[in-house]
Amino acid sequence: MDVFPAAAEPTPEATGTPYHLLAREHGTRPHRWWRPLVALLVFGALTLVLLAVTMSALSLFVLFPAGFAELRVASLWWDPELVETLVQDPFALLFVSFGAIVALMPAALLSAAWAQRRSPRELLGVTGRLRWRWLAECLLGALVVLGAAFALSALLTVLTGRSFGPGFPGWADYARIAALALLVIPFQSAAEEIAFRGFLLQTVTAWFRTPWVAIAVTSVLFLFGHGYTDPLVWCELLVMAAVMCWLTLRTGGLEAAIALHVLNNVLTVLVGGLAGVPGIEQAGDFALGDVVPFIAAVLVYGWWADRRAARRGAWTVTGGRVPLNPWSLRPATRVDLHAEVTG
């Protein structure tokens, strides 16, 4: 029997499982301390294997027009110029680095199915699916808020006399950048959300019940997954990760987090591509104008998405909507729920 309903109309009487406890309170199996550990080990192994396979496949795909038309796979071993072509092409590096991250998605889904013996759909939300209309609304909200942040950042760059970069790369190169941003990055961003705000958050919470430990752990891992060295950017990434975790629990699914992540990465590549092919190098110092507008945008988006989800009556537990305390992120008690329904 399917544990997810065909419809997703919220009911204030619902007392189901909140998103962050889906890995702990799944089915009738009792929680055991070693189950999350096994799941994390499986996820780590699958991630390493799938990342290696994906990066190899994407690298071969990139090398194809550089003399690979005869399928001379063995030539990679004795013709270093083919590999050098990949290493020196900034667009190729950008394509491979973004495309390889998509491997996190099957790693997370398979780990939930194999190691935790539960439906991978639980990683998407308490309804067991993506709420497409809600996702579209979040994408529009993220576009407005982040668009304003990029405009403000550009204005500050002009006012402070800083350079935007080498210059427009030409329409042919920019078309490749735009194709990467629109066709690859949405999957990369969704894969990171399914892995970090989905599988890892639920799995770590299975040990502690309170989601804040998992929010802290996954946010730090998210930070370490990037190579930035500027403390300002560290703050931005930690705020973004924490807000996406918070929104996932408060809205009962990944839609709001995916929308924010997708628009942030897509706009970063589209805007950055106007001044040349964006590099994958993340070290270096950043100005306040490059960071502060985006921290503010993330906080504004989090406030808006949370209020909008409440107006929509978005499910927060399996079976319906129960208010979650904004600080403890625990479902409201029956007394609190009754007061909200009758008030």
PDB file of N, CA, C and O in Angstrom, residues 193-265:
ATOM      1  N   GLU A 193      20.428  19.573  -3.196  1.00  0.00           N
ATOM      2  CA  GLU A 193      19.355  19.682  -2.206  1.00  0.00           C
ATOM      3  C   GLU A 193      18.859  18.305  -1.764  1.00  0.00           C
ATOM      4  O   GLU A 193      18.612  18.074  -0.579  1.00  0.00           O
ATOM      5  N   ILE A 194      18.698  17.390  -2.703  1.00  0.00           N
ATOM      6  CA  ILE A 194      18.267  16.040  -2.348  1.00  0.00           C
ATOM      7  C   ILE A 194      19.287  15.370  -1.453  1.00  0.00           C
ATOM      8  O   ILE A 194      18.935  14.625  -0.521  1.00  0.00           O
ATOM      9  N   ALA A 195      20.567  15.647  -1.682  1.00  0.00           N
ATOM     10  CA  ALA A 195      21.627  15.033  -0.872  1.00  0.00           C
ATOM     11  C   ALA A 195      21.761  15.700   0.492  1.00  0.00           C
ATOM     12  O   ALA A 195      21.731  15.020   1.529  1.00  0.00           O
ATOM     13  N   PHE A 196      21.887  17.040   0.519  1.00  0.00           N
ATOM     14  CA  PHE A 196      22.168  17.746   1.778  1.00  0.00           C
ATOM     15  C   PHE A 196      20.911  17.993   2.602  1.00  0.00           C
ATOM     16  O   PHE A 196      20.843  17.600   3.772  1.00  0.00           O
ATOM     17  N   ARG A 197      19.936  18.682   2.016  1.00  0.00           N
ATOM     18  CA  ARG A 197      18.716  19.000   2.760  1.00  0.00           C
ATOM     19  C   ARG A 197      17.747  17.827   2.797  1.00  0.00           C
ATOM     20  O   ARG A 197      16.776  17.850   3.555  1.00  0.00           O
ATOM     21  N   GLY A 198      18.005  16.804   1.994  1.00  0.00           N
ATOM     22  CA  GLY A 198      17.155  15.634   1.995  1.00  0.00           C
ATOM     23  C   GLY A 198      17.765  14.478   2.753  1.00  0.00           C
ATOM     24  O   GLY A 198      17.520  14.295   3.942  1.00  0.00           O
ATOM     25  N   PHE A 199      18.602  13.694   2.089  1.00  0.00           N
ATOM     26  CA  PHE A 199      19.126  12.467   2.681  1.00  0.00           C
ATOM     27  C   PHE A 199      19.946  12.726   3.944  1.00  0.00           C
ATOM     28  O   PHE A 199      19.719  12.098   4.986  1.00  0.00           O
ATOM     29  N   LEU A 200      20.924  13.622   3.877  1.00  0.00           N
ATOM     30  CA  LEU A 200      21.799  13.834   5.028  1.00  0.00           C
ATOM     31  C   LEU A 200      21.051  14.434   6.210  1.00  0.00           C
ATOM     32  O   LEU A 200      21.256  14.022   7.358  1.00  0.00           O
ATOM     33  N   LEU A 201      20.185  15.406   5.965  1.00  0.00           N
ATOM     34  CA  LEU A 201      19.440  16.011   7.072  1.00  0.00           C
ATOM     35  C   LEU A 201      18.550  14.986   7.764  1.00  0.00           C
ATOM     36  O   LEU A 201      18.520  14.899   8.996  1.00  0.00           O
ATOM     37  N   GLN A 202      17.830  14.177   6.989  1.00  0.00           N
ATOM     38  CA  GLN A 202      16.954  13.168   7.578  1.00  0.00           C
ATOM     39  C   GLN A 202      17.759  12.087   8.290  1.00  0.00           C
ATOM     40  O   GLN A 202      17.367  11.619   9.369  1.00  0.00           O
ATOM     41  N   THR A 203      18.867  11.679   7.719  1.00  0.00           N
ATOM     42  CA  THR A 203      19.654  10.592   8.301  1.00  0.00           C
ATOM     43  C   THR A 203      20.309  11.009   9.607  1.00  0.00           C
ATOM     44  O   THR A 203      20.290  10.258  10.593  1.00  0.00           O
ATOM     45  N   VAL A 204      20.903  12.195   9.649  1.00  0.00           N
ATOM     46  CA  VAL A 204      21.532  12.660  10.885  1.00  0.00           C
ATOM     47  C   VAL A 204      20.484  12.901  11.970  1.00  0.00           C
ATOM     48  O   VAL A 204      20.708  12.596  13.156  1.00  0.00           O
ATOM     49  N   THR A 205      19.320  13.420  11.594  1.00  0.00           N
ATOM     50  CA  THR A 205      18.267  13.666  12.577  1.00  0.00           C
ATOM     51  C   THR A 205      17.754  12.366  13.182  1.00  0.00           C
ATOM     52  O   THR A 205      17.214  12.367  14.295  1.00  0.00           O
ATOM     53  N   ALA A 206      17.918  11.256  12.488  1.00  0.00           N
ATOM     54  CA  ALA A 206      17.485   9.969  13.042  1.00  0.00           C
ATOM     55  C   ALA A 206      18.218   9.645  14.336  1.00  0.00           C
ATOM     56  O   ALA A 206      17.722   8.878  15.166  1.00  0.00           O
ATOM     57  N   TRP A 207      19.396  10.218  14.547  1.00  0.00           N
ATOM     58  CA  TRP A 207      20.133  10.004  15.794  1.00  0.00           C
ATOM     59  C   TRP A 207      19.656  10.940  16.911  1.00  0.00           C
ATOM     60  O   TRP A 207      19.595  10.558  18.063  1.00  0.00           O
ATOM     61  N   PHE A 208      19.326  12.177  16.558  1.00  0.00           N
ATOM     62  CA  PHE A 208      19.143  13.204  17.579  1.00  0.00           C
ATOM     63  C   PHE A 208      17.694  13.665  17.750  1.00  0.00           C
ATOM     64  O   PHE A 208      17.398  14.350  18.725  1.00  0.00           O
ATOM     65  N   ARG A 209      16.831  13.341  16.806  1.00  0.00           N
ATOM     66  CA  ARG A 209      15.436  13.774  16.806  1.00  0.00           C
ATOM     67  C   ARG A 209      15.312  15.279  16.579  1.00  0.00           C
ATOM     68  O   ARG A 209      14.543  15.689  15.712  1.00  0.00           O
ATOM     69  N   THR A 210      16.018  16.107  17.318  1.00  0.00           N
ATOM     70  CA  THR A 210      15.971  17.536  17.036  1.00  0.00           C
ATOM     71  C   THR A 210      16.695  17.808  15.721  1.00  0.00           C
ATOM     72  O   THR A 210      17.783  17.268  15.483  1.00  0.00           O
ATOM     73  N   PRO A 211      16.135  18.628  14.853  1.00  0.00           N
ATOM     74  CA  PRO A 211      16.762  18.835  13.540  1.00  0.00           C
ATOM     75  C   PRO A 211      17.948  19.774  13.565  1.00  0.00           C
ATOM     76  O   PRO A 211      18.716  19.817  12.609  1.00  0.00           O
ATOM     77  N   TRP A 212      18.157  20.517  14.657  1.00  0.00           N
ATOM     78  CA  TRP A 212      19.192  21.548  14.641  1.00  0.00           C
ATOM     79  C   TRP A 212      20.602  20.969  14.568  1.00  0.00           C
ATOM     80  O   TRP A 212      21.510  21.597  13.999  1.00  0.00           O
ATOM     81  N   VAL A 213      20.818  19.808  15.120  1.00  0.00           N
ATOM     82  CA  VAL A 213      22.133  19.173  14.983  1.00  0.00           C
ATOM     83  C   VAL A 213      22.399  18.855  13.516  1.00  0.00           C
ATOM     84  O   VAL A 213      23.492  19.130  12.990  1.00  0.00           O
ATOM     85  N   ALA A 214      21.402  18.304  12.843  1.00  0.00           N
ATOM     86  CA  ALA A 214      21.559  17.972  11.423  1.00  0.00           C
ATOM     87  C   ALA A 214      21.696  19.234  10.585  1.00  0.00           C
ATOM     88  O   ALA A 214      22.452  19.249   9.599  1.00  0.00           O
ATOM     89  N   ILE A 215      20.988  20.287  10.948  1.00  0.00           N
ATOM     90  CA  ILE A 215      21.114  21.549  10.212  1.00  0.00           C
ATOM     91  C   ILE A 215      22.542  22.074  10.320  1.00  0.00           C
ATOM     92  O   ILE A 215      23.138  22.512   9.324  1.00  0.00           O
ATOM     93  N   ALA A 216      23.118  22.019  11.522  1.00  0.00           N
ATOM     94  CA  ALA A 216      24.492  22.485  11.712  1.00  0.00           C
ATOM     95  C   ALA A 216      25.480  21.611  10.935  1.00  0.00           C
ATOM     96  O   ALA A 216      26.370  22.125  10.240  1.00  0.00           O
ATOM     97  N   VAL A 217      25.316  20.282  11.037  1.00  0.00           N
ATOM     98  CA  VAL A 217      26.246  19.365  10.381  1.00  0.00           C
ATOM     99  C   VAL A 217      26.183  19.510   8.865  1.00  0.00           C
ATOM    100  O   VAL A 217      27.216  19.640   8.187  1.00  0.00           O
ATOM    101  N   THR A 218      24.976  19.487   8.309  1.00  0.00           N
ATOM    102  CA  THR A 218      24.840  19.559   6.850  1.00  0.00           C
ATOM    103  C   THR A 218      25.252  20.922   6.309  1.00  0.00           C
ATOM    104  O   THR A 218      25.773  21.016   5.192  1.00  0.00           O
ATOM    105  N   SER A 219      25.045  21.981   7.095  1.00  0.00           N
ATOM    106  CA  SER A 219      25.455  23.315   6.646  1.00  0.00           C
ATOM    107  C   SER A 219      26.977  23.417   6.582  1.00  0.00           C
ATOM    108  O   SER A 219      27.536  24.003   5.639  1.00  0.00           O
ATOM    109  N   VAL A 220      27.670  22.854   7.570  1.00  0.00           N
ATOM    110  CA  VAL A 220      29.137  22.859   7.555  1.00  0.00           C
ATOM    111  C   VAL A 220      29.656  22.001   6.402  1.00  0.00           C
ATOM    112  O   VAL A 220      30.609  22.380   5.709  1.00  0.00           O
ATOM    113  N   LEU A 221      29.036  20.850   6.176  1.00  0.00           N
ATOM    114  CA  LEU A 221      29.440  20.007   5.045  1.00  0.00           C
ATOM    115  C   LEU A 221      29.215  20.731   3.719  1.00  0.00           C
ATOM    116  O   LEU A 221      30.028  20.629   2.796  1.00  0.00           O
ATOM    117  N   PHE A 222      28.109  21.450   3.635  1.00  0.00           N
ATOM    118  CA  PHE A 222      27.822  22.239   2.432  1.00  0.00           C
ATOM    119  C   PHE A 222      28.909  23.292   2.221  1.00  0.00           C
ATOM    120  O   PHE A 222      29.353  23.527   1.092  1.00  0.00           O
ATOM    121  N   LEU A 223      29.354  23.916   3.303  1.00  0.00           N
ATOM    122  CA  LEU A 223      30.427  24.905   3.210  1.00  0.00           C
ATOM    123  C   LEU A 223      31.717  24.250   2.741  1.00  0.00           C
ATOM    124  O   LEU A 223      32.406  24.764   1.845  1.00  0.00           O
ATOM    125  N   PHE A 224      32.068  23.096   3.332  1.00  0.00           N
ATOM    126  CA  PHE A 224      33.301  22.414   2.954  1.00  0.00           C
ATOM    127  C   PHE A 224      33.249  21.877   1.525  1.00  0.00           C
ATOM    128  O   PHE A 224      34.294  21.614   0.923  1.00  0.00           O
ATOM    129  N   GLY A 225      32.034  21.701   0.996  1.00  0.00           N
ATOM    130  CA  GLY A 225      31.894  21.244  -0.382  1.00  0.00           C
ATOM    131  C   GLY A 225      32.272  22.303  -1.399  1.00  0.00           C
ATOM    132  O   GLY A 225      32.350  22.011  -2.595  1.00  0.00           O
ATOM    133  N   HIS A 226      32.478  23.522  -0.936  1.00  0.00           N
ATOM    134  CA  HIS A 226      32.918  24.610  -1.801  1.00  0.00           C
ATOM    135  C   HIS A 226      34.339  25.000  -1.401  1.00  0.00           C
ATOM    136  O   HIS A 226      34.768  24.746  -0.282  1.00  0.00           O
ATOM    137  N   GLY A 227      35.038  25.630  -2.317  1.00  0.00           N
ATOM    138  CA  GLY A 227      36.441  25.940  -2.060  1.00  0.00           C
ATOM    139  C   GLY A 227      36.720  27.382  -1.692  1.00  0.00           C
ATOM    140  O   GLY A 227      37.856  27.838  -1.814  1.00  0.00           O
ATOM    141  N   TYR A 228      35.705  28.106  -1.256  1.00  0.00           N
ATOM    142  CA  TYR A 228      35.915  29.515  -0.939  1.00  0.00           C
ATOM    143  C   TYR A 228      36.809  29.676   0.291  1.00  0.00           C
ATOM    144  O   TYR A 228      36.731  28.896   1.236  1.00  0.00           O
ATOM    145  N   THR A 229      37.614  30.727   0.274  1.00  0.00           N
ATOM    146  CA  THR A 229      38.530  30.996   1.381  1.00  0.00           C
ATOM    147  C   THR A 229      38.206  32.295   2.095  1.00  0.00           C
ATOM    148  O   THR A 229      38.845  32.607   3.105  1.00  0.00           O
ATOM    149  N   ASP A 230      37.246  33.062   1.582  1.00  0.00           N
ATOM    150  CA  ASP A 230      36.893  34.342   2.192  1.00  0.00           C
ATOM    151  C   ASP A 230      35.864  34.125   3.297  1.00  0.00           C
ATOM    152  O   ASP A 230      34.809  33.527   3.053  1.00  0.00           O
ATOM    153  N   PRO A 231      36.120  34.607   4.519  1.00  0.00           N
ATOM    154  CA  PRO A 231      35.160  34.434   5.613  1.00  0.00           C
ATOM    155  C   PRO A 231      33.782  35.031   5.319  1.00  0.00           C
ATOM    156  O   PRO A 231      32.775  34.526   5.819  1.00  0.00           O
ATOM    157  N   LEU A 232      33.741  36.108   4.529  1.00  0.00           N
ATOM    158  CA  LEU A 232      32.448  36.689   4.167  1.00  0.00           C
ATOM    159  C   LEU A 232      31.608  35.685   3.382  1.00  0.00           C
ATOM    160  O   LEU A 232      30.400  35.543   3.609  1.00  0.00           O
ATOM    161  N   VAL A 233      32.246  34.996   2.451  1.00  0.00           N
ATOM    162  CA  VAL A 233      31.523  34.002   1.655  1.00  0.00           C
ATOM    163  C   VAL A 233      31.146  32.806   2.517  1.00  0.00           C
ATOM    164  O   VAL A 233      30.106  32.194   2.318  1.00  0.00           O
ATOM    165  N   TRP A 234      31.998  32.464   3.482  1.00  0.00           N
ATOM    166  CA  TRP A 234      31.625  31.396   4.415  1.00  0.00           C
ATOM    167  C   TRP A 234      30.312  31.746   5.121  1.00  0.00           C
ATOM    168  O   TRP A 234      29.419  30.898   5.242  1.00  0.00           O
ATOM    169  N   CYS A 235      30.210  32.986   5.563  1.00  0.00           N
ATOM    170  CA  CYS A 235      28.975  33.420   6.230  1.00  0.00           C
ATOM    171  C   CYS A 235      27.785  33.307   5.290  1.00  0.00           C
ATOM    172  O   CYS A 235      26.707  32.840   5.682  1.00  0.00           O
ATOM    173  N   GLU A 236      27.977  33.726   4.040  1.00  0.00           N
ATOM    174  CA  GLU A 236      26.885  33.642   3.071  1.00  0.00           C
ATOM    175  C   GLU A 236      26.439  32.204   2.850  1.00  0.00           C
ATOM    176  O   GLU A 236      25.240  31.897   2.838  1.00  0.00           O
ATOM    177  N   LEU A 237      27.409  31.300   2.683  1.00  0.00           N
ATOM    178  CA  LEU A 237      27.069  29.903   2.443  1.00  0.00           C
ATOM    179  C   LEU A 237      26.384  29.263   3.650  1.00  0.00           C
ATOM    180  O   LEU A 237      25.427  28.499   3.505  1.00  0.00           O
ATOM    181  N   LEU A 238      26.860  29.582   4.847  1.00  0.00           N
ATOM    182  CA  LEU A 238      26.246  29.016   6.042  1.00  0.00           C
ATOM    183  C   LEU A 238      24.829  29.545   6.235  1.00  0.00           C
ATOM    184  O   LEU A 238      23.922  28.793   6.606  1.00  0.00           O
ATOM    185  N   VAL A 239      24.631  30.836   5.985  1.00  0.00           N
ATOM    186  CA  VAL A 239      23.282  31.402   6.091  1.00  0.00           C
ATOM    187  C   VAL A 239      22.363  30.763   5.055  1.00  0.00           C
ATOM    188  O   VAL A 239      21.224  30.374   5.364  1.00  0.00           O
ATOM    189  N   MET A 240      22.836  30.634   3.837  1.00  0.00           N
ATOM    190  CA  MET A 240      22.037  30.036   2.777  1.00  0.00           C
ATOM    191  C   MET A 240      21.678  28.594   3.109  1.00  0.00           C
ATOM    192  O   MET A 240      20.522  28.174   2.956  1.00  0.00           O
ATOM    193  N   ALA A 241      22.657  27.817   3.577  1.00  0.00           N
ATOM    194  CA  ALA A 241      22.402  26.414   3.907  1.00  0.00           C
ATOM    195  C   ALA A 241      21.399  26.297   5.048  1.00  0.00           C
ATOM    196  O   ALA A 241      20.479  25.478   5.013  1.00  0.00           O
ATOM    197  N   ALA A 242      21.574  27.121   6.099  1.00  0.00           N
ATOM    198  CA  ALA A 242      20.675  27.057   7.245  1.00  0.00           C
ATOM    199  C   ALA A 242      19.265  27.465   6.859  1.00  0.00           C
ATOM    200  O   ALA A 242      18.277  26.842   7.288  1.00  0.00           O
ATOM    201  N   VAL A 243      19.130  28.500   6.048  1.00  0.00           N
ATOM    202  CA  VAL A 243      17.801  28.943   5.612  1.00  0.00           C
ATOM    203  C   VAL A 243      17.135  27.874   4.761  1.00  0.00           C
ATOM    204  O   VAL A 243      15.925  27.623   4.891  1.00  0.00           O
ATOM    205  N   MET A 244      17.893  27.219   3.894  1.00  0.00           N
ATOM    206  CA  MET A 244      17.300  26.170   3.061  1.00  0.00           C
ATOM    207  C   MET A 244      16.856  24.978   3.905  1.00  0.00           C
ATOM    208  O   MET A 244      15.820  24.364   3.633  1.00  0.00           O
ATOM    209  N   CYS A 245      17.635  24.629   4.932  1.00  0.00           N
ATOM    210  CA  CYS A 245      17.207  23.578   5.858  1.00  0.00           C
ATOM    211  C   CYS A 245      15.927  23.988   6.578  1.00  0.00           C
ATOM    212  O   CYS A 245      14.971  23.203   6.675  1.00  0.00           O
ATOM    213  N   TRP A 246      15.914  25.190   7.102  1.00  0.00           N
ATOM    214  CA  TRP A 246      14.770  25.706   7.864  1.00  0.00           C
ATOM    215  C   TRP A 246      13.517  25.724   7.002  1.00  0.00           C
ATOM    216  O   TRP A 246      12.438  25.299   7.438  1.00  0.00           O
ATOM    217  N   LEU A 247      13.654  26.192   5.767  1.00  0.00           N
ATOM    218  CA  LEU A 247      12.508  26.235   4.865  1.00  0.00           C
ATOM    219  C   LEU A 247      12.015  24.834   4.507  1.00  0.00           C
ATOM    220  O   LEU A 247      10.806  24.604   4.374  1.00  0.00           O
ATOM    221  N   THR A 248      12.939  23.908   4.335  1.00  0.00           N
ATOM    222  CA  THR A 248      12.547  22.533   4.005  1.00  0.00           C
ATOM    223  C   THR A 248      11.651  21.951   5.086  1.00  0.00           C
ATOM    224  O   THR A 248      10.637  21.302   4.791  1.00  0.00           O
ATOM    225  N   LEU A 249      11.998  22.194   6.344  1.00  0.00           N
ATOM    226  CA  LEU A 249      11.185  21.678   7.443  1.00  0.00           C
ATOM    227  C   LEU A 249       9.889  22.461   7.594  1.00  0.00           C
ATOM    228  O   LEU A 249       8.818  21.890   7.791  1.00  0.00           O
ATOM    229  N   ARG A 250       9.964  23.775   7.496  1.00  0.00           N
ATOM    230  CA  ARG A 250       8.778  24.608   7.693  1.00  0.00           C
ATOM    231  C   ARG A 250       7.753  24.455   6.571  1.00  0.00           C
ATOM    232  O   ARG A 250       6.563  24.671   6.787  1.00  0.00           O
ATOM    233  N   THR A 251       8.218  24.071   5.380  1.00  0.00           N
ATOM    234  CA  THR A 251       7.300  23.900   4.256  1.00  0.00           C
ATOM    235  C   THR A 251       7.035  22.437   3.924  1.00  0.00           C
ATOM    236  O   THR A 251       6.242  22.139   3.035  1.00  0.00           O
ATOM    237  N   GLY A 252       7.731  21.515   4.606  1.00  0.00           N
ATOM    238  CA  GLY A 252       7.464  20.100   4.422  1.00  0.00           C
ATOM    239  C   GLY A 252       8.033  19.487   3.161  1.00  0.00           C
ATOM    240  O   GLY A 252       7.623  18.397   2.759  1.00  0.00           O
ATOM    241  N   GLY A 253       8.992  20.152   2.519  1.00  0.00           N
ATOM    242  CA  GLY A 253       9.566  19.590   1.302  1.00  0.00           C
ATOM    243  C   GLY A 253      10.710  20.442   0.776  1.00  0.00           C
ATOM    244  O   GLY A 253      11.030  21.511   1.306  1.00  0.00           O
ATOM    245  N   LEU A 254      11.320  19.981  -0.306  1.00  0.00           N
ATOM    246  CA  LEU A 254      12.526  20.603  -0.839  1.00  0.00           C
ATOM    247  C   LEU A 254      12.273  21.722  -1.837  1.00  0.00           C
ATOM    248  O   LEU A 254      13.221  22.357  -2.301  1.00  0.00           O
ATOM    249  N   GLU A 255      11.017  21.971  -2.180  1.00  0.00           N
ATOM    250  CA  GLU A 255      10.740  22.901  -3.284  1.00  0.00           C
ATOM    251  C   GLU A 255      11.345  24.287  -3.068  1.00  0.00           C
ATOM    252  O   GLU A 255      11.980  24.847  -3.969  1.00  0.00           O
ATOM    253  N   ALA A 256      11.135  24.871  -1.882  1.00  0.00           N
ATOM    254  CA  ALA A 256      11.640  26.222  -1.625  1.00  0.00           C
ATOM    255  C   ALA A 256      13.159  26.260  -1.667  1.00  0.00           C
ATOM    256  O   ALA A 256      13.755  27.217  -2.177  1.00  0.00           O
ATOM    257  N   ALA A 257      13.810  25.228  -1.134  1.00  0.00           N
ATOM    258  CA  ALA A 257      15.273  25.174  -1.144  1.00  0.00           C
ATOM    259  C   ALA A 257      15.803  24.978  -2.558  1.00  0.00           C
ATOM    260  O   ALA A 257      16.788  25.611  -2.966  1.00  0.00           O
ATOM    261  N   ILE A 258      15.174  24.096  -3.313  1.00  0.00           N
ATOM    262  CA  ILE A 258      15.613  23.871  -4.698  1.00  0.00           C
ATOM    263  C   ILE A 258      15.494  25.158  -5.505  1.00  0.00           C
ATOM    264  O   ILE A 258      16.403  25.513  -6.272  1.00  0.00           O
ATOM    265  N   ALA A 259      14.389  25.872  -5.351  1.00  0.00           N
ATOM    266  CA  ALA A 259      14.185  27.105  -6.111  1.00  0.00           C
ATOM    267  C   ALA A 259      15.272  28.123  -5.807  1.00  0.00           C
ATOM    268  O   ALA A 259      15.836  28.748  -6.715  1.00  0.00           O
ATOM    269  N   LEU A 260      15.586  28.312  -4.525  1.00  0.00           N
ATOM    270  CA  LEU A 260      16.620  29.270  -4.147  1.00  0.00           C
ATOM    271  C   LEU A 260      17.976  28.851  -4.696  1.00  0.00           C
ATOM    272  O   LEU A 260      18.722  29.682  -5.245  1.00  0.00           O
ATOM    273  N   HIS A 261      18.294  27.582  -4.582  1.00  0.00           N
ATOM    274  CA  HIS A 261      19.599  27.084  -5.041  1.00  0.00           C
ATOM    275  C   HIS A 261      19.708  27.193  -6.564  1.00  0.00           C
ATOM    276  O   HIS A 261      20.745  27.638  -7.094  1.00  0.00           O
ATOM    277  N   VAL A 262      18.665  26.799  -7.268  1.00  0.00           N
ATOM    278  CA  VAL A 262      18.684  26.850  -8.730  1.00  0.00           C
ATOM    279  C   VAL A 262      18.868  28.283  -9.214  1.00  0.00           C
ATOM    280  O   VAL A 262      19.740  28.570 -10.055  1.00  0.00           O
ATOM    281  N   LEU A 263      18.052  29.213  -8.713  1.00  0.00           N
ATOM    282  CA  LEU A 263      18.131  30.592  -9.199  1.00  0.00           C
ATOM    283  C   LEU A 263      19.454  31.239  -8.826  1.00  0.00           C
ATOM    284  O   LEU A 263      20.022  32.007  -9.609  1.00  0.00           O
ATOM    285  N   ASN A 264      19.969  30.929  -7.644  1.00  0.00           N
ATOM    286  CA  ASN A 264      21.258  31.492  -7.245  1.00  0.00           C
ATOM    287  C   ASN A 264      22.359  31.047  -8.201  1.00  0.00           C
ATOM    288  O   ASN A 264      23.148  31.872  -8.685  1.00  0.00           O
ATOM    289  N   ASN A 265      22.415  29.758  -8.502  1.00  0.00           N
ATOM    290  CA  ASN A 265      23.484  29.257  -9.365  1.00  0.00           C
ATOM    291  C   ASN A 265      23.284  29.659 -10.827  1.00  0.00           C
ATOM    292  O   ASN A 265      24.247  30.012 -11.520  1.00  0.00           O
TER     293      ASN A 265
END
